[in-house]
Amino acid sequence: MTEWTAVGIGGVVTAGLTIVLALVFFPLFFLGPIVGGFLAVYLMKDEFESGIINGALAGVIGGLIIGILSLFGIGIIAAVIAVLAAQVGLAVGALGVLVVIFFTILAVFICGILSAIGGAIGEYVQSAGRRGYENY
């Protein structure tokens, strides 16, 4: 069963942390989806398969948020170029939309996979907490 509140929180964390890490220190951007998937699953109580699915859903939501934010960024750049040169701005705007669509698909795919891994880690941590520390 999917708890959409936890998945939504995981998606927002995925998008926010991925964008911040990509801007501050690019090689660590992959930690954003892993932390978002972990958080989405850690906030709910389900089976292992459900943890992976919910982590992946959080990643997909985070990837869509990243894609929408990049669409606004490309739109602003295209608008500035359109003001400078009308014909060039139209071509850059059309090319920018195609780039954003490709980038969004790529972000959803990468964030979905990494968040599924984070969801599996979150489910493992949660189940280890339920088993107790006597078994270690």
XYZ file of N, CA and C in Angstrom:
408
model
N 0.836 -1.179 0.000
C 0.000 0.000 0.000
C 0.883 1.245 0.000
N 0.561 2.167 -0.824
C 1.363 3.381 -0.957
C 0.833 4.469 -0.034
N 1.715 5.045 0.738
C 1.382 6.207 1.551
C 1.884 7.431 0.793
N 0.963 8.137 0.157
C 1.341 9.211 -0.752
C 1.984 10.386 -0.035
N 1.678 10.582 1.225
C 2.321 11.669 1.966
C 3.817 11.415 2.087
N 4.166 10.202 2.456
C 5.583 9.862 2.582
C 6.277 9.889 1.233
N 5.597 9.404 0.183
C 6.177 9.429 -1.157
C 6.361 10.869 -1.629
N 5.399 11.728 -1.353
C 5.520 13.140 -1.723
C 6.667 13.824 -1.004
N 6.812 13.542 0.279
C 7.932 14.109 1.042
C 9.253 13.610 0.465
N 9.321 12.323 0.156
C 10.525 11.770 -0.449
C 10.824 12.384 -1.809
N 9.781 12.646 -2.603
C 9.963 13.280 -3.904
C 10.486 14.697 -3.800
N 9.947 15.454 -2.857
C 10.419 16.836 -2.664
C 11.862 16.846 -2.153
N 12.168 15.942 -1.232
C 13.542 15.839 -0.734
C 14.479 15.417 -1.865
N 14.034 14.473 -2.693
C 14.836 14.040 -3.836
C 15.161 15.211 -4.749
N 14.139 15.973 -5.130
C 14.350 17.100 -6.038
C 15.226 18.174 -5.398
N 14.900 18.564 -4.193
C 15.648 19.632 -3.540
C 17.100 19.285 -3.294
N 17.334 18.121 -2.734
C 18.706 17.726 -2.424
C 19.524 17.466 -3.682
N 18.898 16.907 -4.711
C 19.614 16.672 -5.964
C 20.016 17.979 -6.622
N 19.126 18.947 -6.648
C 19.448 20.247 -7.252
C 20.545 20.946 -6.464
N 20.437 20.951 -5.143
C 21.450 21.612 -4.317
C 22.810 20.944 -4.482
N 22.836 19.604 -4.429
C 24.110 18.903 -4.571
C 24.684 19.044 -5.976
N 23.826 19.112 -6.989
C 24.318 19.293 -8.359
C 24.930 20.673 -8.538
N 24.382 21.664 -7.866
C 24.920 23.021 -7.992
C 26.151 23.237 -7.127
N 26.186 22.640 -5.944
C 27.293 22.866 -5.015
C 28.474 21.948 -5.330
N 28.221 20.652 -5.426
C 29.301 19.692 -5.660
C 28.738 18.571 -6.519
N 28.878 18.705 -7.833
C 28.201 17.847 -8.803
C 28.401 16.346 -8.603
N 29.602 15.851 -8.289
C 29.732 14.390 -8.191
C 28.854 13.745 -7.117
N 28.338 14.509 -6.189
C 27.507 13.933 -5.124
C 26.006 14.077 -5.377
N 25.605 14.454 -6.609
C 24.185 14.655 -6.880
C 23.377 13.369 -6.701
N 24.008 12.205 -6.858
C 23.295 10.934 -6.760
C 22.806 10.652 -5.342
N 23.327 11.348 -4.349
C 22.871 11.137 -2.972
C 21.454 11.667 -2.741
N 21.039 12.655 -3.529
C 19.695 13.216 -3.384
C 18.600 12.183 -3.572
N 18.594 11.442 -4.693
C 17.555 10.420 -4.854
C 17.656 9.282 -3.845
N 18.861 8.914 -3.466
C 19.004 7.826 -2.488
C 18.422 8.249 -1.145
N 18.720 9.472 -0.717
C 18.181 9.973 0.554
C 16.662 10.145 0.457
N 16.165 10.639 -0.675
C 14.720 10.801 -0.847
C 13.980 9.478 -0.811
N 14.516 8.450 -1.493
C 13.895 7.125 -1.450
C 13.963 6.507 -0.079
N 15.097 6.681 0.589
C 15.251 6.181 1.957
C 14.218 6.817 2.875
N 14.087 8.135 2.780
C 13.163 8.853 3.645
C 11.713 8.457 3.364
N 11.366 8.298 2.090
C 9.987 7.915 1.744
C 9.625 6.568 2.343
N 10.549 5.626 2.301
C 10.256 4.286 2.823
C 10.373 4.249 4.331
N 11.295 5.003 4.884
C 11.486 4.985 6.325
C 10.274 5.566 7.060
N 9.539 6.442 6.384
C 8.364 7.045 7.005
C 7.132 6.141 6.973
N 7.213 5.001 6.287
C 6.058 4.094 6.209
C 6.431 2.708 6.709
N 5.435 1.864 6.890
C 5.651 0.504 7.393
C 5.070 -0.486 6.385
N 5.914 -1.015 5.480
C 5.446 -1.968 4.475
C 6.477 -3.056 4.247
N 6.174 -3.968 3.316
C 7.086 -5.046 2.971
C 8.230 -4.515 2.119
N 9.215 -5.393 1.876
C 10.413 -5.019 1.137
C 10.089 -4.602 -0.292
N 9.241 -5.377 -0.994
C 8.903 -5.031 -2.366
C 8.199 -3.680 -2.417
N 7.354 -3.458 -1.455
C 6.646 -2.187 -1.402
C 7.611 -1.045 -1.121
N 8.656 -1.298 -0.364
C 9.655 -0.267 -0.097
C 10.377 0.148 -1.357
N 10.721 -0.817 -2.192
C 11.389 -0.491 -3.447
C 10.456 0.284 -4.360
N 9.203 -0.126 -4.444
C 8.243 0.558 -5.310
C 7.989 1.976 -4.820
N 7.801 2.147 -3.518
C 7.551 3.480 -2.985
C 8.776 4.378 -3.117
N 9.973 3.826 -2.952
C 11.181 4.605 -3.179
C 11.286 5.050 -4.629
N 10.956 4.146 -5.558
C 10.986 4.496 -6.976
C 9.945 5.563 -7.306
N 8.765 5.465 -6.688
C 7.742 6.498 -6.908
C 8.223 7.865 -6.423
N 8.900 7.891 -5.284
C 9.454 9.151 -4.786
C 10.479 9.705 -5.764
N 11.286 8.829 -6.360
C 12.266 9.269 -7.341
C 11.628 9.808 -8.604
N 10.558 9.163 -9.056
C 9.854 9.639 -10.246
C 9.248 11.021 -9.986
N 8.646 11.189 -8.826
C 8.087 12.498 -8.483
C 9.198 13.542 -8.407
N 10.319 13.188 -7.781
C 11.445 14.108 -7.704
C 12.005 14.451 -9.081
N 12.100 13.449 -9.973
C 12.568 13.697 -11.328
C 11.634 14.608 -12.108
N 10.332 14.436 -11.906
C 9.369 15.324 -12.563
C 9.486 16.755 -12.048
N 9.701 16.908 -10.750
C 9.891 18.253 -10.187
C 11.140 18.897 -10.776
N 12.223 18.138 -10.875
C 13.459 18.656 -11.466
C 13.215 19.054 -12.917
N 12.478 18.233 -13.664
C 12.174 18.548 -15.055
C 11.342 19.801 -15.208
N 10.344 19.969 -14.353
C 9.503 21.166 -14.416
C 10.314 22.408 -14.073
N 11.170 22.317 -13.061
C 12.015 23.461 -12.715
C 12.991 23.799 -13.835
N 13.520 22.774 -14.517
C 14.420 23.055 -15.632
C 13.668 23.661 -16.805
N 12.388 23.293 -16.980
C 11.576 23.903 -18.031
C 11.435 25.399 -17.795
N 11.218 25.790 -16.535
C 11.134 27.219 -16.235
C 12.460 27.919 -16.491
N 13.563 27.262 -16.158
C 14.877 27.852 -16.391
C 15.167 28.031 -17.864
N 14.864 27.023 -18.691
C 15.065 27.123 -20.138
C 14.115 28.162 -20.719
N 12.910 28.255 -20.180
C 11.952 29.255 -20.660
C 12.443 30.670 -20.425
N 13.062 30.897 -19.286
C 13.600 32.232 -18.994
C 14.750 32.561 -19.935
N 15.627 31.583 -20.176
C 16.754 31.806 -21.086
C 16.242 32.070 -22.499
N 15.258 31.295 -22.955
C 14.697 31.489 -24.290
C 14.009 32.844 -24.409
N 13.353 33.296 -23.336
C 12.697 34.601 -23.370
C 13.708 35.727 -23.499
N 14.826 35.619 -22.795
C 15.868 36.642 -22.897
C 16.451 36.666 -24.305
N 16.694 35.498 -24.881
C 17.232 35.444 -26.239
C 16.199 35.953 -27.240
N 14.916 35.661 -27.003
C 13.862 36.137 -27.896
C 13.778 37.650 -27.910
N 14.029 38.263 -26.777
C 14.024 39.717 -26.726
C 15.189 40.274 -27.536
N 16.336 39.615 -27.463
C 17.519 40.096 -28.183
C 17.401 39.899 -29.694
N 16.930 38.740 -30.136
C 16.807 38.459 -31.562
C 15.593 37.561 -31.769
N 14.570 38.072 -32.450
C 13.287 37.384 -32.544
C 13.394 36.017 -33.214
N 14.053 35.903 -34.333
C 14.109 34.624 -35.045
C 14.976 33.604 -34.311
N 16.082 34.029 -33.774
C 16.959 33.129 -33.048
C 16.275 32.655 -31.766
N 15.525 33.528 -31.139
C 14.832 33.169 -29.905
C 13.814 32.074 -30.109
N 13.121 32.076 -31.239
C 12.147 31.035 -31.528
C 12.828 29.680 -31.703
N 13.938 29.663 -32.411
C 14.668 28.406 -32.615
C 15.244 27.889 -31.299
N 15.802 28.784 -30.496
C 16.372 28.381 -29.211
C 15.272 27.891 -28.273
N 14.124 28.529 -28.320
C 13.005 28.099 -27.482
C 12.528 26.708 -27.853
N 12.404 26.429 -29.152
C 11.971 25.100 -29.593
C 13.012 24.045 -29.239
N 14.267 24.349 -29.460
C 15.331 23.413 -29.102
C 15.391 23.217 -27.588
N 15.165 24.292 -26.844
C 15.168 24.203 -25.384
C 14.082 23.287 -24.860
N 12.905 23.331 -25.477
C 11.809 22.453 -25.051
C 12.178 20.993 -25.300
N 12.800 20.710 -26.446
C 13.224 19.339 -26.727
C 14.289 18.869 -25.739
N 15.216 19.744 -25.394
C 16.255 19.395 -24.427
C 15.637 19.136 -23.061
N 14.666 19.945 -22.664
C 14.023 19.766 -21.360
C 13.241 18.457 -21.314
N 12.575 18.099 -22.409
C 11.845 16.833 -22.438
C 12.816 15.665 -22.272
N 13.929 15.697 -22.996
C 14.941 14.648 -22.864
C 15.518 14.628 -21.451
N 15.830 15.818 -20.916
C 16.399 15.920 -19.570
C 15.424 15.402 -18.518
N 14.132 15.690 -18.694
C 13.125 15.225 -17.740
C 13.026 13.700 -17.757
N 13.012 13.111 -18.937
C 12.965 11.652 -19.032
C 14.195 11.042 -18.374
N 15.353 11.624 -18.633
C 16.592 11.131 -18.039
C 16.576 11.290 -16.515
N 16.104 12.442 -16.025
C 16.048 12.679 -14.577
C 15.081 11.718 -13.898
N 13.929 11.461 -14.518
C 12.957 10.527 -13.940
C 13.555 9.127 -13.881
N 14.244 8.715 -14.936
C 14.846 7.387 -14.979
C 15.938 7.238 -13.922
N 16.864 8.193 -13.869
C 17.974 8.110 -12.915
C 17.472 8.233 -11.476
N 16.603 9.200 -11.224
C 16.085 9.376 -9.863
C 15.239 8.181 -9.438
N 14.491 7.595 -10.363
C 13.678 6.430 -10.026
C 14.527 5.247 -9.604
N 15.599 4.988 -10.343
C 16.466 3.857 -10.002
C 17.198 4.107 -8.685
N 17.784 5.291 -8.538
C 18.521 5.577 -7.301
C 17.608 5.637 -6.089
N 16.386 6.135 -6.257
C 15.450 6.165 -5.131
C 14.950 4.778 -4.782
N 14.852 3.884 -5.768
C 14.500 2.497 -5.462
C 15.591 1.852 -4.615
N 16.848 2.163 -4.916
C 17.955 1.667 -4.090
C 17.860 2.254 -2.683
N 17.584 3.563 -2.601
C 17.395 4.184 -1.290
C 16.216 3.591 -0.548
N 15.137 3.235 -1.274
C 13.984 2.594 -0.648
C 14.325 1.218 -0.098
N 15.153 0.469 -0.836
C 15.583 -0.840 -0.341
C 16.435 -0.695 0.913
N 17.312 0.309 0.930
C 18.128 0.568 2.118
C 17.234 0.973 3.293
N 16.254 1.828 3.027
C 15.335 2.253 4.082
C 14.526 1.097 4.641
N 14.079 0.198 3.778
C 13.327 -0.960 4.251
C 14.209 -1.898 5.058
N 15.459 -2.042 4.640
C 16.381 -2.889 5.392
C 16.638 -2.302 6.784
N 16.850 -0.999 6.854
C 17.090 -0.346 8.145
C 15.858 -0.470 9.028
N 14.690 -0.291 8.428
C 13.452 -0.385 9.193
C 13.232 -1.807 9.709
N 13.488 -2.809 8.873
C 13.298 -4.185 9.318
C 14.360 -4.584 10.340
N 15.572 -4.041 10.230
C 16.596 -4.317 11.246
C 16.183 -3.724 12.578
N 15.550 -2.586 12.573
C 15.051 -1.989 13.815
C 13.938 -2.805 14.429
N 13.091 -3.418 13.585
C 12.016 -4.260 14.100
C 12.544 -5.570 14.668
N 13.622 -6.117 14.077
C 14.185 -7.378 14.570
C 14.875 -7.175 15.897
N 15.355 -5.978 16.139
C 16.069 -5.710 17.373
C 17.549 -5.959 17.198
N 18.319 -5.542 18.150
C 19.771 -5.645 18.054
C 20.302 -6.954 18.610
N 19.435 -7.805 19.147
C 19.889 -9.086 19.701
C 20.394 -10.019 18.619
N 19.910 -9.872 17.392
C 20.251 -10.780 16.309
C 21.570 -10.437 15.633
N 22.236 -9.399 16.057
C 23.480 -8.987 15.382
C 24.691 -9.484 16.126
